[in-house]
Short mmCIF file of N, CA and C in Angstrom, two decimals:
data_model
loop_
_atom_site.label_atom_id
_atom_site.label_comp_id
_atom_site.label_asym_id
_atom_site.label_seq_id
_atom_site.Cartn_x
_atom_site.Cartn_y
_atom_site.Cartn_z
N MET A 1 85.81 109.91 102.82
CA MET A 1 86.81 110.27 101.95
C MET A 1 86.31 110.60 100.55
N ASN A 2 86.72 111.52 99.94
CA ASN A 2 86.21 111.95 98.69
C ASN A 2 87.50 112.52 97.75
N ALA A 3 87.14 113.04 96.69
CA ALA A 3 88.27 113.37 95.76
C ALA A 3 88.58 114.92 95.90
N ALA A 4 88.36 115.42 97.10
CA ALA A 4 88.63 116.89 97.19
C ALA A 4 90.03 117.12 97.04
N HIS A 5 90.95 116.24 97.39
CA HIS A 5 92.43 116.53 97.27
C HIS A 5 92.93 115.35 96.21
N SER A 6 93.76 115.79 95.29
CA SER A 6 94.22 115.04 94.15
C SER A 6 94.72 113.65 94.68
N ASN A 7 95.30 113.49 95.77
CA ASN A 7 95.99 112.28 96.26
C ASN A 7 95.07 111.43 96.96
N GLU A 8 93.79 111.80 97.18
CA GLU A 8 92.83 111.00 97.77
C GLU A 8 92.12 110.11 96.73
N PRO A 9 92.01 108.89 96.97
CA PRO A 9 91.20 108.01 96.06
C PRO A 9 89.79 108.30 95.88
N THR A 10 89.27 108.15 94.75
CA THR A 10 87.85 108.33 94.46
C THR A 10 87.02 107.10 94.67
N ARG A 11 85.96 107.40 95.38
CA ARG A 11 85.14 106.10 95.63
C ARG A 11 84.36 105.61 94.37
N HIS A 12 84.43 104.43 94.16
CA HIS A 12 83.67 103.85 93.04
C HIS A 12 82.14 104.10 93.27
N PRO A 13 81.42 104.47 92.20
CA PRO A 13 79.94 104.81 92.43
C PRO A 13 79.08 103.62 92.90
N THR A 14 79.44 102.45 92.43
CA THR A 14 78.59 101.21 92.79
C THR A 14 79.25 100.22 93.56
N LEU A 15 80.55 100.24 93.75
CA LEU A 15 81.34 99.20 94.41
C LEU A 15 81.99 99.70 95.70
N TYR A 16 81.36 100.71 96.22
CA TYR A 16 81.76 101.23 97.63
C TYR A 16 80.56 101.08 98.55
N PHE A 17 80.67 99.95 99.32
CA PHE A 17 79.59 99.62 100.28
C PHE A 17 79.87 100.10 101.66
N GLN A 18 78.90 100.86 102.21
CA GLN A 18 79.16 101.33 103.63
C GLN A 18 79.32 100.36 104.64
N ASP A 19 78.83 99.13 104.39
CA ASP A 19 78.98 98.03 105.42
C ASP A 19 80.14 97.04 105.06
N GLY A 20 80.95 97.47 104.03
CA GLY A 20 82.15 96.68 103.66
C GLY A 20 83.14 96.71 104.83
N ASP A 21 83.91 95.70 104.92
CA ASP A 21 84.96 95.71 106.03
C ASP A 21 86.38 95.70 105.58
N ILE A 22 86.58 95.99 104.26
CA ILE A 22 87.96 96.19 103.74
C ILE A 22 87.84 97.19 102.57
N ALA A 23 88.87 98.00 102.47
CA ALA A 23 88.98 98.94 101.26
C ALA A 23 89.99 98.39 100.42
N VAL A 24 89.75 98.58 99.08
CA VAL A 24 90.80 98.28 98.18
C VAL A 24 90.97 99.41 97.19
N THR A 25 92.20 99.74 96.74
CA THR A 25 92.53 100.78 95.75
C THR A 25 93.11 100.09 94.52
N ALA A 26 92.84 100.76 93.45
CA ALA A 26 93.45 100.40 92.10
C ALA A 26 93.76 101.56 91.32
N MET A 27 94.62 101.56 90.42
CA MET A 27 95.10 102.64 89.66
C MET A 27 94.13 103.06 88.51
N LEU A 28 93.85 104.39 88.35
CA LEU A 28 93.07 104.88 87.29
C LEU A 28 94.09 105.38 86.20
N PRO A 29 93.65 105.45 84.89
CA PRO A 29 94.51 105.90 83.84
C PRO A 29 95.21 107.16 84.16
N ASN A 30 94.73 108.22 84.86
CA ASN A 30 95.30 109.31 85.12
C ASN A 30 96.24 109.44 86.20
N GLY A 31 96.52 108.20 86.80
CA GLY A 31 97.39 108.09 87.98
C GLY A 31 96.84 108.14 89.39
N SER A 32 95.61 108.61 89.35
CA SER A 32 95.02 108.62 90.71
C SER A 32 94.39 107.22 91.10
N GLN A 33 93.83 107.14 92.22
CA GLN A 33 93.26 105.75 92.71
C GLN A 33 91.80 105.70 92.77
N GLN A 34 91.28 104.51 92.49
CA GLN A 34 89.80 104.25 92.56
C GLN A 34 89.74 103.46 93.91
N LEU A 35 88.66 103.88 94.64
CA LEU A 35 88.52 103.19 95.96
C LEU A 35 87.27 102.33 96.00
N TYR A 36 87.50 101.12 96.44
CA TYR A 36 86.32 100.20 96.60
C TYR A 36 86.15 99.82 98.14
N ARG A 37 85.04 99.62 98.50
CA ARG A 37 84.91 99.10 99.88
C ARG A 37 83.94 97.97 99.86
N VAL A 38 84.45 96.90 100.29
CA VAL A 38 83.70 95.56 99.90
C VAL A 38 83.95 94.64 101.11
N ASP A 39 83.41 93.40 101.04
CA ASP A 39 83.38 92.39 102.18
C ASP A 39 84.55 91.52 101.99
N ARG A 40 85.40 91.44 103.04
CA ARG A 40 86.57 90.47 103.01
C ARG A 40 86.11 89.09 102.81
N THR A 41 85.11 88.51 103.32
CA THR A 41 84.73 87.23 103.35
C THR A 41 84.24 86.90 101.87
N PHE A 42 83.56 87.75 101.33
CA PHE A 42 83.13 87.69 99.88
C PHE A 42 84.41 87.56 98.95
N LEU A 43 85.30 88.48 99.11
CA LEU A 43 86.58 88.36 98.24
C LEU A 43 87.21 87.09 98.51
N SER A 44 87.35 86.63 99.65
CA SER A 44 88.10 85.38 99.93
C SER A 44 87.46 84.23 99.52
N ARG A 45 86.08 84.24 99.60
CA ARG A 45 85.31 83.08 99.01
C ARG A 45 85.62 82.82 97.52
N TYR A 46 85.75 83.94 96.82
CA TYR A 46 85.80 83.72 95.31
C TYR A 46 87.18 83.97 94.78
N SER A 47 88.06 84.25 95.56
CA SER A 47 89.55 84.49 95.06
C SER A 47 90.49 83.97 95.98
N SER A 48 91.29 82.92 95.48
CA SER A 48 92.38 82.39 96.32
C SER A 48 93.35 83.29 96.69
N VAL A 49 93.64 84.31 95.63
CA VAL A 49 94.57 85.32 95.97
C VAL A 49 94.25 86.18 97.19
N PHE A 50 93.13 86.61 97.09
CA PHE A 50 92.57 87.35 98.25
C PHE A 50 92.40 86.53 99.57
N GLU A 51 92.10 85.31 99.50
CA GLU A 51 92.03 84.44 100.58
C GLU A 51 93.33 84.26 101.22
N ASP A 52 94.41 84.03 100.39
CA ASP A 52 95.69 83.92 100.99
C ASP A 52 96.19 85.39 101.52
N MET A 53 95.96 86.40 100.81
CA MET A 53 96.36 87.72 101.45
C MET A 53 95.68 88.14 102.65
N LEU A 54 94.45 87.82 102.73
CA LEU A 54 93.65 88.29 103.94
C LEU A 54 93.74 87.22 105.13
N SER A 55 94.41 86.16 104.86
CA SER A 55 94.52 85.28 105.95
C SER A 55 95.81 85.41 106.72
N MET A 56 96.76 86.36 106.18
CA MET A 56 97.95 86.56 106.82
C MET A 56 97.60 87.56 108.03
N PRO A 57 98.51 87.32 108.93
CA PRO A 57 98.32 88.09 110.24
C PRO A 57 98.45 89.68 109.82
N ALA A 58 97.63 90.54 110.29
CA ALA A 58 97.67 91.96 110.05
C ALA A 58 98.97 92.59 110.87
N PRO A 59 99.57 93.43 110.16
CA PRO A 59 100.73 94.12 110.77
C PRO A 59 100.21 95.01 112.05
N GLN A 60 101.09 95.25 112.98
CA GLN A 60 100.71 96.15 114.16
C GLN A 60 100.13 97.40 113.81
N SER A 61 100.79 98.01 112.79
CA SER A 61 100.30 99.33 112.40
C SER A 61 99.83 99.15 111.04
N ILE A 62 98.42 99.26 110.76
CA ILE A 62 97.78 98.98 109.47
C ILE A 62 97.16 100.27 109.06
N GLU A 63 97.27 100.59 107.68
CA GLU A 63 96.68 101.71 107.16
C GLU A 63 95.09 101.47 106.97
N THR A 64 94.38 102.48 107.30
CA THR A 64 92.96 102.45 107.19
C THR A 64 92.39 103.57 106.38
N VAL A 65 91.24 103.38 105.66
CA VAL A 65 90.58 104.34 104.95
C VAL A 65 89.00 104.14 105.53
N ASP A 66 88.43 105.25 105.87
CA ASP A 66 87.12 105.19 106.48
C ASP A 66 86.99 104.19 107.55
N ASP A 67 88.02 103.97 108.34
CA ASP A 67 87.99 103.13 109.53
C ASP A 67 88.02 101.64 109.14
N VAL A 68 88.47 101.28 107.88
CA VAL A 68 88.52 99.81 107.54
C VAL A 68 89.87 99.74 106.99
N PRO A 69 90.61 98.55 107.11
CA PRO A 69 91.89 98.30 106.58
C PRO A 69 91.83 98.47 105.05
N VAL A 70 93.11 98.94 104.45
CA VAL A 70 93.10 99.13 102.92
C VAL A 70 94.21 98.29 102.48
N VAL A 71 93.83 97.72 101.35
CA VAL A 71 94.82 96.99 100.53
C VAL A 71 94.95 97.79 99.10
N HIS A 72 96.30 98.16 98.88
CA HIS A 72 96.54 98.79 97.59
C HIS A 72 96.98 97.84 96.58
N LEU A 73 96.29 97.75 95.46
CA LEU A 73 96.57 96.96 94.42
C LEU A 73 97.23 97.70 93.33
N LEU A 74 98.18 97.17 92.43
CA LEU A 74 98.94 97.68 91.39
C LEU A 74 98.04 97.57 90.18
N ASP A 75 97.06 96.78 90.22
CA ASP A 75 96.13 96.54 89.04
C ASP A 75 95.33 97.64 88.48
N ASP A 76 95.07 97.69 87.29
CA ASP A 76 94.27 98.68 86.60
C ASP A 76 92.86 98.80 87.28
N ALA A 77 92.32 99.94 87.46
CA ALA A 77 91.00 100.06 88.15
C ALA A 77 89.88 99.42 87.31
N GLN A 78 90.07 99.51 85.99
CA GLN A 78 88.94 98.88 85.09
C GLN A 78 88.94 97.37 85.30
N ASP A 79 90.18 96.75 85.47
CA ASP A 79 90.20 95.42 85.65
C ASP A 79 89.59 94.96 86.97
N VAL A 80 89.93 95.74 88.10
CA VAL A 80 89.45 95.42 89.36
C VAL A 80 87.88 95.72 89.29
N SER A 81 87.37 96.73 88.83
CA SER A 81 86.00 96.99 88.61
C SER A 81 85.21 95.86 88.00
N THR A 82 85.87 95.33 86.88
CA THR A 82 85.22 94.23 86.22
C THR A 82 85.13 92.91 87.08
N LEU A 83 86.29 92.65 87.74
CA LEU A 83 86.28 91.51 88.70
C LEU A 83 85.22 91.72 89.71
N LEU A 84 85.15 92.83 90.36
CA LEU A 84 84.26 93.02 91.57
C LEU A 84 82.80 93.02 91.03
N GLU A 85 82.54 93.71 89.85
CA GLU A 85 81.14 93.70 89.40
C GLU A 85 80.73 92.30 89.04
N THR A 86 81.53 91.44 88.56
CA THR A 86 81.31 90.07 88.24
C THR A 86 81.01 89.33 89.52
N LEU A 87 81.73 89.49 90.55
CA LEU A 87 81.48 88.78 91.76
C LEU A 87 80.23 89.26 92.51
N TYR A 88 80.00 90.61 92.61
CA TYR A 88 78.84 91.20 93.20
C TYR A 88 77.55 91.21 92.42
N ASN A 89 77.72 91.02 91.05
CA ASN A 89 76.47 91.09 90.26
C ASN A 89 76.64 90.10 89.03
N PRO A 90 76.58 88.83 89.22
CA PRO A 90 76.86 87.88 88.11
C PRO A 90 76.04 88.15 86.78
N SER A 91 75.03 88.84 86.84
CA SER A 91 74.36 89.20 85.52
C SER A 91 75.21 90.20 84.66
N TYR A 92 76.26 90.81 85.45
CA TYR A 92 77.05 91.78 84.73
C TYR A 92 77.81 91.13 83.51
N VAL A 93 78.24 89.94 83.74
CA VAL A 93 78.88 89.34 82.65
C VAL A 93 77.97 89.20 81.39
N ALA A 94 76.78 88.78 81.65
CA ALA A 94 75.88 88.61 80.45
C ALA A 94 75.51 89.97 79.89
N GLN A 95 75.43 91.02 80.72
CA GLN A 95 75.08 92.32 80.24
C GLN A 95 76.22 92.97 79.33
N SER A 96 77.52 92.64 79.75
CA SER A 96 78.50 93.28 79.15
C SER A 96 79.28 92.47 78.09
N CYS A 97 78.89 91.34 77.87
CA CYS A 97 79.55 90.46 76.80
C CYS A 97 78.77 90.35 75.69
N THR A 98 79.30 90.35 74.56
CA THR A 98 78.58 90.14 73.33
C THR A 98 79.09 88.73 72.78
N ILE A 99 78.10 87.96 72.42
CA ILE A 99 78.38 86.72 71.84
C ILE A 99 78.19 86.62 70.27
N PRO A 100 79.04 86.29 69.45
CA PRO A 100 78.83 86.32 68.06
C PRO A 100 77.54 85.46 67.67
N THR A 101 76.78 85.92 66.67
CA THR A 101 75.61 85.21 66.38
C THR A 101 75.99 84.04 65.45
N GLU A 102 77.15 84.09 64.75
CA GLU A 102 77.57 83.05 63.81
C GLU A 102 78.87 82.41 64.42
N PRO A 103 78.92 81.09 64.63
CA PRO A 103 80.13 80.35 65.15
C PRO A 103 81.40 80.94 64.44
N ASN A 104 82.43 81.19 65.10
CA ASN A 104 83.75 81.64 64.65
C ASN A 104 83.61 82.91 63.74
N SER A 105 82.62 83.81 63.90
CA SER A 105 82.54 84.86 63.08
C SER A 105 83.54 85.93 63.28
N THR A 106 84.23 85.84 64.39
CA THR A 106 85.27 86.90 64.79
C THR A 106 86.65 86.34 64.62
N LEU A 107 86.73 85.09 64.20
CA LEU A 107 88.05 84.53 64.05
C LEU A 107 88.50 84.67 62.63
N THR A 108 89.78 84.91 62.50
CA THR A 108 90.44 85.02 61.05
C THR A 108 91.36 83.90 60.88
N THR A 109 91.60 83.61 59.61
CA THR A 109 92.61 82.61 59.37
C THR A 109 93.92 83.29 58.76
N GLY A 110 94.94 82.55 58.76
CA GLY A 110 96.13 82.85 58.15
C GLY A 110 96.37 82.77 56.72
N ASP A 111 95.18 82.48 55.93
CA ASP A 111 95.24 82.39 54.56
C ASP A 111 95.32 83.75 53.93
#
């Protein structure tokens, strides 16, 4: 699946794994969808929300994308990307976060 048609989700460049067994979509700012293909066991292991969702019996007729079940999230794609990057690449947090060099340097007071 690609972005040839405007209603088709766009594969995430680094969070779409060919061996993933579940697809997840999230909303991009322009109203289109970002497509992730990940491992359901991995999601369930680190997220109780996904664990609960994926432990429910699948409906008889289930939507698929690239031959795997798809879950449509209403969340912002940037938030989902950050979550998945953090799960799949723990060093992502250290790379993307800046820590103030002085304690409380970003805090302001009401004075």
